[in-house]
Coordinates of C-alpha atoms and ligand atoms in Angstrom, one line a residue:
S1 CA 25.4 98.6 138.2
E2 CA 28.4 100.3 136.4
E3 CA 29.5 100.7 132.9
S4 CA 32.6 99.4 131.4
N5 CA 34.1 99.6 128.0
M6 CA 35.0 96.5 126.1
I7 CA 38.7 96.1 126.3
V8 CA 40.3 95.5 122.9
A9 CA 43.6 94.0 122.7
V10 CA 45.7 93.3 119.5
R11 CA 48.4 90.6 119.2
V12 CA 50.9 90.2 116.4
R13 CA 52.1 86.7 115.7
P14 CA 55.6 86.1 114.4
L15 CA 56.2 85.5 110.5
N16 CA 56.2 81.8 110.2
A17 CA 58.8 79.6 108.5
L18 CA 57.0 79.5 105.0
E19 CA 56.5 83.2 105.0
C20 CA 60.1 83.7 105.9
T21 CA 61.4 81.7 103.0
R22 CA 59.3 83.5 100.5
G23 CA 61.5 86.4 99.6
Q24 CA 58.8 88.7 98.7
V25 CA 57.0 88.6 102.1
T26 CA 57.7 91.5 104.5
N27 CA 56.7 92.5 107.9
V28 CA 54.4 95.5 107.5
V29 CA 53.2 95.7 111.1
Q30 CA 55.3 97.8 113.4
V31 CA 54.7 98.3 117.1
H32 CA 56.8 101.2 118.7
G33 CA 58.2 100.5 122.0
T34 CA 55.8 99.3 124.6
S35 CA 53.0 101.9 123.3
N36 CA 49.6 100.5 122.6
E37 CA 49.8 101.9 119.1
L38 CA 50.7 100.2 115.8
T39 CA 51.1 100.9 112.3
V40 CA 50.4 98.8 109.1
Q41 CA 52.2 99.6 105.7
A42 CA 49.7 98.7 103.2
G43 CA 49.9 98.0 99.4
S44 CA 52.5 96.3 97.4
S45 CA 54.8 98.5 95.3
A46 CA 52.4 97.7 92.4
D47 CA 49.6 99.3 94.3
A48 CA 48.5 103.0 94.0
S49 CA 48.3 102.8 97.8
A50 CA 51.9 101.6 98.2
G51 CA 53.5 103.3 101.2
V52 CA 50.4 104.3 102.8
T53 CA 50.8 104.0 106.6
H54 CA 47.7 103.3 108.6
F55 CA 47.7 104.0 112.3
F56 CA 45.9 102.2 115.1
S57 CA 45.6 102.7 118.7
Y58 CA 44.0 99.9 121.3
D59 CA 43.6 99.2 124.9
Q60 CA 46.5 96.9 124.7
V61 CA 48.9 95.8 121.9
Y62 CA 51.0 92.7 122.2
Y63 CA 54.0 92.2 119.8
S64 CA 55.0 88.5 119.6
C65 CA 57.1 88.6 116.7
D66 CA 60.6 88.6 118.0
P67 CA 61.7 87.2 121.4
E68 CA 64.9 89.2 121.2
K69 CA 62.9 92.5 121.3
K70 CA 62.3 94.2 124.5
N71 CA 58.7 94.6 124.1
Y72 CA 58.3 90.9 123.2
A73 CA 55.1 89.4 124.6
G74 CA 54.8 85.7 125.2
Q75 CA 52.0 83.6 126.5
A76 CA 52.4 84.7 130.2
K77 CA 52.3 88.3 129.3
V78 CA 49.3 88.1 127.1
F79 CA 47.5 86.2 129.8
E80 CA 48.2 88.6 132.4
G81 CA 47.2 91.6 130.5
T82 CA 43.9 90.2 128.9
A83 CA 42.3 87.4 131.0
G84 CA 44.2 87.8 134.2
P85 CA 42.2 90.8 135.5
L86 CA 39.0 88.6 134.8
I87 CA 39.8 86.4 137.6
E88 CA 39.1 89.2 140.0
T89 CA 35.8 89.9 137.9
A90 CA 34.6 86.4 138.6
F91 CA 35.3 86.4 142.2
D92 CA 33.5 89.7 142.5
G93 CA 30.3 88.0 140.9
Y94 CA 30.4 89.6 137.6
N95 CA 30.2 87.8 134.1
A96 CA 33.2 87.9 132.0
C97 CA 34.2 86.8 128.4
L98 CA 37.3 86.8 126.3
F99 CA 37.2 86.2 122.6
A100 CA 39.6 85.8 120.0
Y101 CA 38.9 87.3 116.5
G102 CA 41.2 87.2 113.5
Q103 CA 41.9 85.5 110.2
T104 CA 42.8 81.6 110.1
G105 CA 46.6 81.1 110.9
S106 CA 46.7 84.5 112.8
G107 CA 47.1 82.9 116.4
K108 CA 43.6 82.6 118.0
S109 CA 44.0 79.0 119.0
Y110 CA 47.6 79.6 120.0
S111 CA 46.5 82.5 122.1
M112 CA 43.4 80.7 123.6
M113 CA 44.7 77.1 124.2
G114 CA 48.4 77.2 123.3
I115 CA 50.5 74.3 122.7
E116 CA 49.5 71.2 124.9
A117 CA 52.4 69.2 126.3
L118 CA 51.6 65.8 127.4
D119 CA 54.4 65.7 129.9
D120 CA 52.9 68.9 131.5
A121 CA 53.2 68.9 135.2
A122 CA 49.6 70.6 135.0
L123 CA 48.3 67.0 134.7
D124 CA 49.1 66.8 138.3
G125 CA 47.9 70.2 138.9
G126 CA 51.1 72.0 138.5
P127 CA 51.4 75.2 136.6
P128 CA 51.0 75.5 132.8
H129 CA 54.2 75.3 130.8
D130 CA 55.6 78.3 128.8
E131 CA 53.3 77.9 125.6
A132 CA 50.2 77.2 127.4
G133 CA 47.5 79.7 126.3
I134 CA 45.0 81.8 127.9
I135 CA 42.3 78.9 128.9
P136 CA 44.6 76.6 130.9
R137 CA 46.5 79.6 132.5
F138 CA 43.0 81.0 133.6
C139 CA 41.8 77.9 135.0
H140 CA 45.1 77.1 136.8
E141 CA 45.0 80.8 138.3
L142 CA 41.2 80.3 139.2
F143 CA 41.9 77.2 141.4
R144 CA 45.1 78.7 142.8
R145 CA 42.8 81.9 144.2
I146 CA 40.1 79.3 145.4
E147 CA 42.6 77.4 147.5
A148 CA 43.8 80.6 148.8
L149 CA 40.5 82.0 149.7
K150 CA 39.3 78.9 151.4
A151 CA 42.5 79.0 153.6
E152 CA 41.3 82.3 154.8
Q153 CA 37.5 81.9 155.1
Q154 CA 34.7 79.4 155.1
L155 CA 33.5 79.2 151.5
Q156 CA 31.5 76.8 149.6
V157 CA 32.8 76.8 146.0
E158 CA 31.4 75.3 142.9
V159 CA 33.0 75.3 139.6
E160 CA 31.3 73.9 136.6
V161 CA 32.5 73.5 133.1
S162 CA 30.9 73.1 129.5
Y163 CA 32.5 73.2 126.2
F164 CA 31.0 73.3 122.7
E165 CA 31.3 74.3 119.3
I166 CA 29.2 76.0 116.6
Y167 CA 29.4 74.8 113.2
N168 CA 27.1 75.8 110.3
E169 CA 24.9 77.3 113.0
K170 CA 24.6 74.0 114.7
I171 CA 25.8 73.5 118.3
H172 CA 27.8 70.4 119.3
D173 CA 28.7 69.3 122.9
L174 CA 32.4 68.7 123.1
L175 CA 32.1 66.9 126.6
S176 CA 29.2 64.8 126.0
V177 CA 31.2 61.4 125.6
Q178 CA 31.7 60.2 129.1
H179 CA 28.6 61.9 130.1
A180 CA 26.7 60.0 127.5
S181 CA 28.5 56.6 128.7
A182 CA 28.0 57.4 132.3
S183 CA 24.4 57.6 131.8
S184 CA 24.0 54.9 129.3
V185 CA 22.0 52.4 131.4
D186 CA 20.0 51.8 128.3
S187 CA 21.5 50.3 125.1
T188 CA 21.8 53.6 123.0
P189 CA 25.1 53.3 121.1
V190 CA 27.5 56.0 122.0
Q191 CA 28.6 56.3 118.4
Q192 CA 25.1 57.3 117.5
Q193 CA 25.0 60.6 115.7
R194 CA 24.0 63.1 118.2
P195 CA 21.4 65.7 117.3
A196 CA 22.4 69.4 117.4
L197 CA 21.5 71.4 120.5
K198 CA 19.2 74.2 120.6
V199 CA 19.3 77.7 122.2
R200 CA 16.5 78.7 124.6
E201 CA 15.9 81.8 126.9
H202 CA 16.0 81.4 130.5
P203 CA 13.9 83.9 132.3
I204 CA 16.7 85.0 134.7
F205 CA 20.0 83.7 133.2
G206 CA 19.2 84.4 129.6
P207 CA 20.2 82.4 126.5
Y208 CA 21.4 78.9 127.1
V209 CA 22.0 75.5 125.3
V210 CA 19.4 73.2 126.0
D211 CA 20.9 69.6 127.2
L212 CA 24.5 70.9 127.0
S213 CA 26.5 68.6 129.5
A214 CA 28.0 70.6 132.5
H215 CA 30.7 69.1 134.6
S216 CA 31.5 69.8 138.3
V217 CA 35.2 70.0 138.9
D218 CA 37.1 70.5 142.3
S219 CA 40.7 70.8 141.0
Y220 CA 42.7 72.2 138.2
S221 CA 43.6 68.6 137.2
A222 CA 40.1 67.5 137.0
L223 CA 39.1 70.7 134.8
R224 CA 42.3 69.8 132.5
N225 CA 41.1 66.4 131.9
W226 CA 37.6 67.8 130.6
L227 CA 39.6 70.4 128.4
A228 CA 41.6 67.5 127.0
V229 CA 38.4 65.6 126.2
G230 CA 36.9 68.6 124.4
N231 CA 40.1 69.4 122.6
S232 CA 40.4 65.7 121.2
Q233 CA 36.7 66.0 120.4
R234 CA 37.4 69.1 118.2
A235 CA 40.5 67.8 116.7
T236 CA 38.7 64.3 115.7
A237 CA 35.8 66.3 114.1
S238 CA 38.1 68.6 112.2
T239 CA 40.2 65.9 110.8
A240 CA 37.0 64.1 109.6
M241 CA 35.9 67.1 107.9
N242 CA 38.8 69.0 106.2
D243 CA 39.7 72.4 107.7
K244 CA 36.5 72.4 110.0
S245 CA 38.2 73.9 112.9
S246 CA 38.9 77.2 110.9
R247 CA 35.1 77.4 110.3
S248 CA 33.7 76.6 113.7
H249 CA 33.6 78.7 116.9
S250 CA 34.5 77.0 120.1
I251 CA 33.2 78.3 123.4
F252 CA 34.5 77.0 126.8
N253 CA 32.3 78.2 129.7
I254 CA 33.1 78.2 133.4
V255 CA 30.3 78.9 136.0
L256 CA 31.8 79.9 139.5
N257 CA 29.4 79.8 142.5
L258 CA 30.7 81.1 145.8
T259 CA 28.7 81.0 149.1
D260 CA 30.1 82.5 151.9
L261 CA 29.5 80.1 155.0
S262 CA 30.5 82.5 157.6
S263 CA 28.1 85.3 156.8
D264 CA 25.0 83.9 158.4
D265 CA 25.5 85.2 161.9
G266 CA 23.8 88.4 161.2
L267 CA 26.9 90.6 161.5
S268 CA 27.4 91.5 157.9
S269 CA 30.0 94.2 157.4
D270 CA 28.0 95.6 154.8
T271 CA 26.5 99.1 155.7
D272 CA 23.4 99.1 153.4
S273 CA 20.3 98.6 155.4
E274 CA 18.4 95.8 153.5
S275 CA 15.4 94.4 155.3
V276 CA 16.4 90.9 154.2
P277 CA 17.1 88.8 157.3
S278 CA 20.8 87.9 157.1
L279 CA 21.3 85.0 154.8
R280 CA 24.0 83.2 153.0
Q281 CA 25.1 85.2 149.8
T282 CA 25.8 83.3 146.8
R283 CA 27.8 85.1 144.0
R284 CA 27.8 83.7 140.6
S285 CA 30.0 84.2 137.7
K286 CA 30.0 82.9 134.1
I287 CA 33.0 83.1 132.1
S288 CA 33.2 82.5 128.4
L289 CA 36.4 81.9 126.8
V290 CA 35.8 81.9 122.9
D291 CA 37.9 80.9 120.0
L292 CA 36.0 82.3 117.0
A293 CA 36.1 80.9 113.3
G294 CA 38.4 82.5 111.0
S295 CA 37.3 86.0 110.0
E296 CA 38.5 85.8 106.3
R297 CA 35.9 86.0 103.8
I298 CA 35.1 82.4 102.6
S299 CA 34.8 81.9 98.9
V300 CA 31.6 80.6 97.6
S301 CA 32.5 80.4 94.1
G302 CA 33.3 77.1 92.2
S303 CA 32.4 74.9 95.1
N304 CA 29.8 72.2 95.7
G305 CA 26.6 73.0 97.5
E306 CA 27.6 71.8 100.7
R307 CA 30.6 74.1 100.6
I308 CA 28.4 77.2 99.9
R309 CA 26.1 76.5 102.6
E310 CA 28.9 76.3 104.9
G311 CA 30.3 79.5 103.8
V312 CA 26.8 81.3 104.3
S313 CA 26.4 79.9 107.7
I314 CA 29.9 81.0 108.8
N315 CA 29.3 84.3 107.4
K316 CA 26.0 84.2 109.3
S317 CA 27.6 84.0 112.7
L318 CA 30.5 86.3 111.9
L319 CA 28.4 88.6 109.8
T320 CA 25.8 89.0 112.7
L321 CA 28.6 89.5 115.3
G322 CA 29.9 92.3 113.0
K323 CA 26.3 93.7 112.8
V324 CA 25.8 93.4 116.6
I325 CA 29.1 95.3 117.1
A326 CA 28.1 98.0 114.5
A327 CA 24.9 98.5 116.1
L328 CA 26.2 98.8 119.6
A329 CA 28.8 101.3 118.4
D330 CA 26.3 103.2 116.6
G331 CA 23.9 103.2 119.3
R332 CA 26.4 104.5 121.8
K333 CA 27.2 107.5 119.4
A334 CA 23.6 108.3 118.8
G335 CA 22.3 107.6 122.3
G336 CA 24.6 110.1 124.0
G337 CA 25.1 107.7 126.9
H338 CA 25.5 110.6 129.5
N339 CA 21.9 110.8 130.7
G340 CA 21.3 107.8 132.7
P341 CA 21.0 104.1 131.3
S342 CA 21.6 104.5 127.6
T343 CA 19.8 101.8 125.8
P344 CA 21.0 101.8 122.3
S345 CA 18.4 103.3 120.0
T346 CA 19.5 101.2 117.2
F347 CA 18.1 97.5 116.9
V348 CA 20.7 95.0 117.8
P349 CA 20.0 91.6 115.9
Y350 CA 21.4 89.2 118.6
R351 CA 19.0 86.6 117.7
E352 CA 20.1 86.4 114.0
S353 CA 22.7 83.9 114.7
V354 CA 23.4 81.2 117.4
L355 CA 26.8 82.9 118.2
T356 CA 25.5 86.3 119.0
W357 CA 22.3 85.0 120.7
L358 CA 24.6 83.2 123.1
L359 CA 27.0 86.0 123.7
R360 CA 24.3 88.5 124.2
E361 CA 25.1 89.3 127.7
N362 CA 28.7 89.6 126.7
L363 CA 28.2 92.1 123.9
G364 CA 26.7 95.3 125.4
G365 CA 25.1 93.6 128.4
N366 CA 26.0 92.3 131.9
S367 CA 29.6 91.2 131.4
K368 CA 33.2 92.3 131.4
T369 CA 34.5 91.6 128.0
V370 CA 37.7 91.5 126.3
M371 CA 38.4 91.2 122.5
L372 CA 41.7 89.8 121.6
A373 CA 42.3 90.6 117.9
T374 CA 44.9 88.5 116.3
I375 CA 47.0 89.5 113.3
S376 CA 49.6 88.1 110.9
P377 CA 52.6 90.7 110.2
A378 CA 53.0 89.4 106.7
S379 CA 52.6 91.6 103.6
L380 CA 50.6 89.0 101.9
H381 CA 48.0 89.3 104.7
A382 CA 47.8 92.9 104.8
D383 CA 44.2 93.3 103.6
E384 CA 42.8 90.9 106.3
T385 CA 44.9 92.4 108.9
L386 CA 43.6 95.8 108.1
A387 CA 39.9 94.5 108.2
T388 CA 40.5 92.9 111.5
L389 CA 42.1 96.0 113.0
R390 CA 39.2 98.2 111.7
Y391 CA 36.7 95.7 113.3
A392 CA 38.6 95.9 116.4
C393 CA 38.4 99.8 116.5
K394 CA 34.7 99.5 116.2
A395 CA 34.4 97.0 119.2
R396 CA 36.3 99.4 121.4
S397 CA 33.3 101.9 121.6
I398 CA 30.9 99.0 123.1
V399 CA 29.9 99.8 126.6
N400 CA 28.5 96.9 128.8
R401 CA 26.7 97.6 131.9
V402 CA 27.8 95.1 134.8
K403 CA 26.1 94.2 137.9
V404 CA 27.0 91.6 140.6
N405 CA 25.0 88.4 140.4
E406 CA 24.3 88.0 143.9
S407 CA 21.4 86.0 145.3
P408 CA 20.5 85.4 149.1
H409 CA 19.3 82.1 150.1
D410 CA 19.4 79.7 152.9
Ligands
LIG501 P1 44.2 80.3 114.2 O1 43.8 79.6 115.3 O2 43.9 81.9 114.3 O3 43.7 79.7 112.8 P2 46.8 79.4 115.2 O4 46.7 79.7 116.6 O5 46.3 77.8 114.7 O6 45.8 80.2 114.3 O7 48.2 79.8 114.7 C1 48.7 79.3 113.5 C2 50.3 78.8 113.4 O8 51.0 80.0 114.0 C3 50.3 77.8 114.5 O9 51.3 76.8 114.2 C4 50.8 78.5 115.8 O10 51.5 77.6 116.6 C5 51.6 79.6 115.3 N1 51.5 80.9 116.0 C6 50.5 81.7 116.3 N2 50.7 82.6 117.0 C7 51.9 82.5 117.5 C8 52.6 83.1 118.6 N3 52.4 84.2 119.0 N4 54.1 82.8 118.7 C9 54.4 81.6 118.1 N5 53.7 80.8 117.2 C10 52.4 81.4 117.0
LIG502 MG1 42.3 78.0 115.3

């Protein structure tokens, strides 16, 4: 196995129309040229900290404020730098994860999903349009590669998708509608309130969601249909409950299984002398693309009980994510990390929240992971922006130990 640091990218969205019309709102985030550094001017003129410039450096910085600027990064560029390399990771049999972190309105969903166009040529398997986000682009590229590989070698490919959200520490399947109706030989009404799903531990594959529907897809357009089902499920749920989308985490999973059908002739090009008789190799990769709940602190004052419970739960998953990141970062510092496998000495509280339990392998485990921190450039968000940027700095020191998920079988 090899070690790899979590890749941390930051994306700055443009000021929106409302922010632009407010005279006192200014752009406080500067990205200098194509560097991976940015600065934030904190404090209003009334503050003691006025004029303080904070400096940050990351693996990647995407400036999406002004299309006129030379360093402007649109959807295609963000995809190519962040999720693009994870395609290779998946085909090599490694697990991969990309998660978007930031306050509500900072551009997480725009980055992950982008804007859906109904006239999209992608409905026929064509390429995603200009404003499509990371998920549709990743899926399109995945199938483009599969087709290219199949043309070259005898390959059996299986792609399975699942999509769910975590709200109030409860898991809801976003793709269960057609699943339920397809198997409803009994008279169970589809409208019936479905119970929340549970997390359990698989001895080999680790934590998983019990009874989560998984859907086999053989083309990009088939996959897109499921994505549309999930997105509309999510939208319906959040209209019914005001602002739910900003307080829920959504996780889109792709499992890729590749079996080389040509390697059973005993003439493997591998030089390692394994005593296993030549068998077909299956490489498996699980890719998780995650749109987290808004990272802003949720007010618990002056609300009703439900609201408070909601706030506490959201904080539970996001706070635990923070604790996990902090523990991994500290363990790295304390453990030295240079003498062999460095198990972090600090306790990592993965199981304290549903989110961190499910993302365990992606945080300090067997996965290549990218964090995309999204920020607003507006002066009125400077405090949240600084909080996000500091969080992202911490995440940069996390080390994952990746190994190929390979299993010989016949
Ligand atoms: P979040 O998911 O973090 O709450 P959204 O992705 O919904 O935030 O973004 C809030 C608004 O800003 C949306 O209207 C979105 O279209 C717009 N937006 C976000 N990022 C960008 C960007 N890079 N370029 C253009 N518009 C953006
Ligand atoms: Mg969102």
